[in-house]
Short mmCIF file of C-alpha atoms in Angstrom, two decimals:
data_model
loop_
_atom_site.label_atom_id
_atom_site.label_comp_id
_atom_site.label_asym_id
_atom_site.label_seq_id
_atom_site.Cartn_x
_atom_site.Cartn_y
_atom_site.Cartn_z
CA LEU A 1 -5.26 -4.78 13.93
CA ALA A 2 -3.00 -7.63 12.97
CA LYS A 3 0.60 -6.45 12.96
CA THR A 4 3.08 -8.06 10.61
CA THR A 5 6.81 -8.63 10.97
CA GLN A 6 9.12 -9.30 8.04
CA PRO A 7 12.88 -9.24 7.47
CA ILE A 8 14.09 -5.78 6.50
CA SER A 9 16.14 -6.96 3.56
CA MET A 10 17.26 -10.01 1.59
CA ASP A 11 19.75 -10.66 -1.18
CA SER A 12 19.47 -13.39 -3.78
CA TYR A 13 21.24 -14.39 -6.96
CA GLU A 14 19.43 -14.52 -10.24
CA GLY A 15 17.73 -17.84 -10.92
CA GLN A 16 17.33 -18.79 -7.29
CA GLU A 17 14.08 -19.32 -5.44
CA VAL A 18 13.39 -16.68 -2.82
CA ASN A 19 11.24 -17.23 0.25
CA ILE A 20 10.12 -14.27 2.35
CA THR A 21 8.41 -15.07 5.61
CA CYS A 22 5.97 -12.83 7.44
CA SER A 23 4.75 -13.23 11.02
CA HIS A 24 1.21 -12.21 11.97
CA ASN A 25 0.54 -13.71 15.36
CA ASN A 26 -2.76 -11.96 16.05
CA ILE A 27 -4.44 -12.62 12.73
CA ALA A 28 -8.24 -12.63 12.99
CA THR A 29 -10.59 -15.29 11.70
CA ASN A 30 -11.83 -13.22 8.77
CA ASP A 31 -8.42 -11.90 7.77
CA TYR A 32 -6.72 -12.83 4.53
CA ILE A 33 -3.01 -12.50 3.88
CA THR A 34 -2.02 -10.33 0.94
CA TRP A 35 1.39 -9.62 -0.52
CA TYR A 36 2.32 -6.54 -2.48
CA GLN A 37 5.35 -5.59 -4.56
CA GLN A 38 6.64 -2.05 -4.86
CA PHE A 39 9.17 -0.75 -7.36
CA PRO A 40 10.81 2.65 -6.91
CA SER A 41 8.59 5.54 -7.95
CA GLN A 42 5.52 3.29 -8.19
CA GLY A 43 2.65 2.36 -5.93
CA PRO A 44 2.49 -1.09 -4.36
CA ARG A 45 1.08 -3.76 -6.66
CA PHE A 46 -0.96 -6.80 -5.64
CA ILE A 47 0.91 -10.09 -6.05
CA ILE A 48 -1.06 -12.81 -4.29
CA GLN A 49 -3.60 -13.43 -1.57
CA GLY A 50 -4.52 -16.44 0.50
CA TYR A 51 -6.40 -17.65 3.56
CA LYS A 52 -4.85 -21.00 4.34
CA THR A 53 -2.67 -23.78 2.87
CA LYS A 54 -1.14 -22.94 -0.50
CA VAL A 55 -2.02 -20.53 -3.25
CA THR A 56 -0.17 -20.27 -6.55
CA ASN A 57 -0.47 -17.90 -9.47
CA GLU A 58 1.71 -17.04 -12.43
CA VAL A 59 3.94 -14.82 -10.32
CA ALA A 60 4.37 -16.46 -6.93
CA SER A 61 3.25 -19.02 -4.39
CA LEU A 62 1.97 -18.34 -0.91
CA PHE A 63 2.29 -20.89 1.85
CA ILE A 64 0.19 -20.55 4.98
CA PRO A 65 0.45 -23.06 7.85
CA ALA A 66 -2.59 -24.35 9.67
CA ASP A 67 -2.29 -21.89 12.57
CA ARG A 68 -2.07 -18.98 10.07
CA LYS A 69 0.33 -17.09 12.34
CA SER A 70 2.84 -16.76 9.56
CA SER A 71 3.04 -16.94 5.79
CA THR A 72 5.77 -17.39 3.22
CA LEU A 73 5.91 -15.75 -0.17
CA SER A 74 7.87 -17.83 -2.64
CA LEU A 75 9.27 -16.31 -5.83
CA PRO A 76 10.59 -18.98 -8.22
CA ARG A 77 13.79 -18.32 -10.18
CA VAL A 78 14.07 -14.60 -9.51
CA SER A 79 15.44 -12.18 -12.07
CA LEU A 80 16.91 -8.70 -11.73
CA SER A 81 13.47 -7.25 -12.38
CA ASP A 82 12.21 -8.80 -9.14
CA THR A 83 14.32 -6.34 -7.15
CA ALA A 84 11.69 -4.50 -5.15
CA VAL A 85 10.16 -4.08 -1.72
CA TYR A 86 7.67 -6.77 -0.73
CA TYR A 87 4.95 -6.07 1.82
CA CYS A 88 2.85 -8.55 3.73
CA LEU A 89 -0.56 -7.33 4.87
CA VAL A 90 -3.35 -8.89 6.86
CA GLY A 91 -6.90 -7.69 6.41
CA ASP A 92 -10.53 -8.58 5.95
CA PRO A 93 -11.81 -8.42 2.36
CA GLY A 94 -15.36 -8.29 3.69
CA GLY A 95 -14.43 -5.12 5.50
CA GLY A 96 -12.91 -3.55 2.40
CA TYR A 97 -9.39 -3.86 3.83
CA GLN A 98 -10.09 -0.86 5.97
CA LYS A 99 -7.48 0.23 8.46
CA VAL A 100 -4.81 -2.13 7.17
CA THR A 101 -1.29 -1.19 8.21
CA PHE A 102 1.72 -1.61 6.00
CA GLY A 103 4.83 -2.77 7.81
CA THR A 104 8.38 -1.95 6.84
CA GLY A 105 8.39 -4.46 4.01
CA THR A 106 11.29 -6.61 2.82
CA LYS A 107 13.72 -5.07 0.37
CA LEU A 108 14.78 -7.81 -2.01
CA GLN A 109 17.97 -7.23 -3.98
CA VAL A 110 18.58 -9.66 -6.82
CA ILE A 111 22.24 -9.97 -7.72
CA PRO A 112 23.48 -10.91 -11.20
CA ASP B 1 -9.95 0.19 -16.71
CA ALA B 2 -7.18 2.78 -16.45
CA GLY B 3 -6.60 1.99 -12.80
CA VAL B 4 -6.36 4.55 -10.02
CA ILE B 5 -5.40 7.89 -11.50
CA GLN B 6 -3.57 10.51 -9.49
CA SER B 7 -2.60 14.02 -10.44
CA PRO B 8 -0.25 15.71 -10.55
CA ARG B 9 2.62 13.21 -10.67
CA HIS B 10 5.03 15.79 -9.31
CA GLU B 11 4.40 18.98 -7.37
CA VAL B 12 6.95 21.49 -6.18
CA THR B 13 5.64 24.31 -4.04
CA GLU B 14 6.87 26.92 -1.65
CA MET B 15 6.30 26.67 2.06
CA GLY B 16 3.02 28.21 3.06
CA GLN B 17 1.27 27.55 -0.22
CA GLU B 18 -1.84 25.43 -0.57
CA VAL B 19 -1.44 22.08 -2.28
CA THR B 20 -4.24 19.93 -3.68
CA LEU B 21 -3.70 16.34 -4.73
CA ARG B 22 -6.31 14.55 -6.79
CA CYS B 23 -7.41 10.97 -7.17
CA LYS B 24 -9.82 9.08 -9.39
CA PRO B 25 -10.47 5.58 -8.03
CA ILE B 26 -11.35 2.53 -10.07
CA SER B 27 -14.95 2.62 -11.17
CA GLY B 28 -17.10 0.47 -8.88
CA HIS B 29 -14.67 0.43 -5.98
CA ASN B 30 -16.34 1.58 -2.79
CA SER B 31 -13.36 2.28 -0.53
CA LEU B 32 -10.67 4.90 -1.07
CA PHE B 33 -7.47 5.39 0.87
CA TRP B 34 -4.84 8.11 1.05
CA TYR B 35 -1.33 7.02 2.04
CA ARG B 36 1.89 8.95 2.53
CA GLN B 37 5.31 7.37 2.01
CA THR B 38 8.63 8.64 3.29
CA MET B 39 11.96 6.95 3.84
CA MET B 40 11.75 7.49 7.57
CA ARG B 41 8.15 6.43 8.22
CA GLY B 42 7.34 4.11 5.34
CA LEU B 43 3.73 3.88 4.16
CA GLU B 44 1.31 5.63 6.49
CA LEU B 45 -2.46 5.55 6.14
CA LEU B 46 -3.80 9.09 6.37
CA ILE B 47 -7.53 8.64 5.83
CA TYR B 48 -9.99 6.29 4.21
CA PHE B 49 -13.48 6.63 2.81
CA ASN B 50 -16.20 4.06 2.46
CA ASN B 51 -18.97 4.88 -0.02
CA ASN B 52 -17.67 8.46 -0.15
CA VAL B 53 -17.93 8.91 3.62
CA PRO B 54 -14.77 9.51 5.67
CA ILE B 55 -14.49 6.64 8.11
CA ASP B 56 -11.19 7.20 9.87
CA ASP B 57 -8.95 10.23 9.60
CA SER B 58 -6.83 9.46 12.65
CA GLY B 59 -3.77 9.22 10.45
CA MET B 60 -4.04 12.78 9.23
CA PRO B 61 -1.01 14.43 10.83
CA GLU B 62 -2.40 17.88 11.49
CA ASP B 63 -5.33 20.17 10.85
CA ARG B 64 -3.42 21.47 7.88
CA PHE B 65 -4.42 18.29 6.10
CA SER B 66 -7.95 17.75 4.83
CA ALA B 67 -9.53 15.27 2.43
CA LYS B 68 -12.82 15.17 0.60
CA MET B 69 -14.67 12.74 -1.59
CA PRO B 70 -17.57 14.60 -3.18
CA ASN B 71 -18.56 11.63 -5.34
CA ALA B 72 -17.59 8.05 -6.06
CA SER B 73 -15.16 8.99 -8.79
CA PHE B 74 -13.11 11.77 -7.23
CA SER B 75 -11.19 12.60 -4.08
CA THR B 76 -8.83 15.36 -3.03
CA LEU B 77 -6.18 15.70 -0.36
CA LYS B 78 -5.38 19.27 0.55
CA ILE B 79 -2.52 20.67 2.58
CA GLN B 80 -2.84 24.27 3.68
CA PRO B 81 -0.40 25.73 4.51
CA SER B 82 2.29 23.35 3.28
CA GLU B 83 5.57 22.84 5.14
CA PRO B 84 8.88 21.25 4.09
CA ARG B 85 8.21 18.23 6.33
CA ASP B 86 5.16 17.44 4.20
CA SER B 87 7.50 16.46 1.38
CA ALA B 88 6.70 12.84 0.53
CA VAL B 89 5.03 10.62 -2.03
CA TYR B 90 1.28 10.57 -1.58
CA PHE B 91 -0.59 7.52 -2.83
CA CYS B 92 -4.26 7.02 -3.39
CA ALA B 93 -5.66 3.48 -3.41
CA SER B 94 -9.09 1.99 -3.89
CA SER B 95 -10.67 -1.34 -3.12
CA LEU B 96 -13.92 -3.20 -3.51
CA LYS B 97 -15.50 -4.68 -0.42
CA GLY B 98 -15.25 -8.44 -0.65
CA SER B 99 -12.68 -8.39 -3.43
CA ARG B 100 -9.86 -10.90 -3.25
CA PHE B 101 -7.43 -8.52 -4.92
CA GLY B 102 -6.78 -6.06 -2.12
CA TYR B 103 -5.95 -2.49 -2.88
CA THR B 104 -5.16 -0.98 -6.24
CA PHE B 105 -2.74 1.89 -5.88
CA GLY B 106 -2.21 4.89 -8.09
CA SER B 107 1.22 5.95 -9.28
CA GLY B 108 1.50 8.55 -6.55
CA THR B 109 2.20 12.27 -6.34
CA ARG B 110 5.70 13.28 -5.35
CA LEU B 111 5.36 16.46 -3.32
CA THR B 112 8.32 18.69 -2.62
CA VAL B 113 7.85 21.69 -0.38
CA VAL B 114 10.74 24.14 -0.46
#
């Protein structure tokens, strides 16, 4: 199982771009990288997924270098509502994401 | 789709009582997962099912915990007897094999055992 390592916490001011990096040194060939967001009293929510290079959607961008041993979630111009815990996961969609382990996540605090 | 539906949202029970948590996955999803979340241990995978069949229950903490999935649209997690250390938020999630959107989680059941 690919283990992930992320910073425990980060602070950012409103309006700034936030980059959260995740290390996954033993990622397997079929694994994709998925990021989730969790607000208090809610289940984690899918944000973005990628395999390599760059993926962008309406919420975030995901940057994955060629060796795929790390990834960076980029949140543009954060607001107070982006305060949450962000999890990086590595898993195989073809395997139904079975036996995927959540790490500690990164607690992002957005400051006014 | 209403998403993954869990019930109840909150459960308070006395130590020694039986507790049953329920989950309805997203229609068409073929994998179902039960997670437990606490401040100390974070999100822990308890058990997962593939096509209604339990695949790995190595995360179930003790024999007091059991899970079933009698059909594709329903699963239960039972704790009997419950203990105060079982107090946590229990999440159910489902996924579709091959999907590029990972898991979809329910809103969770907050269990308090007094």
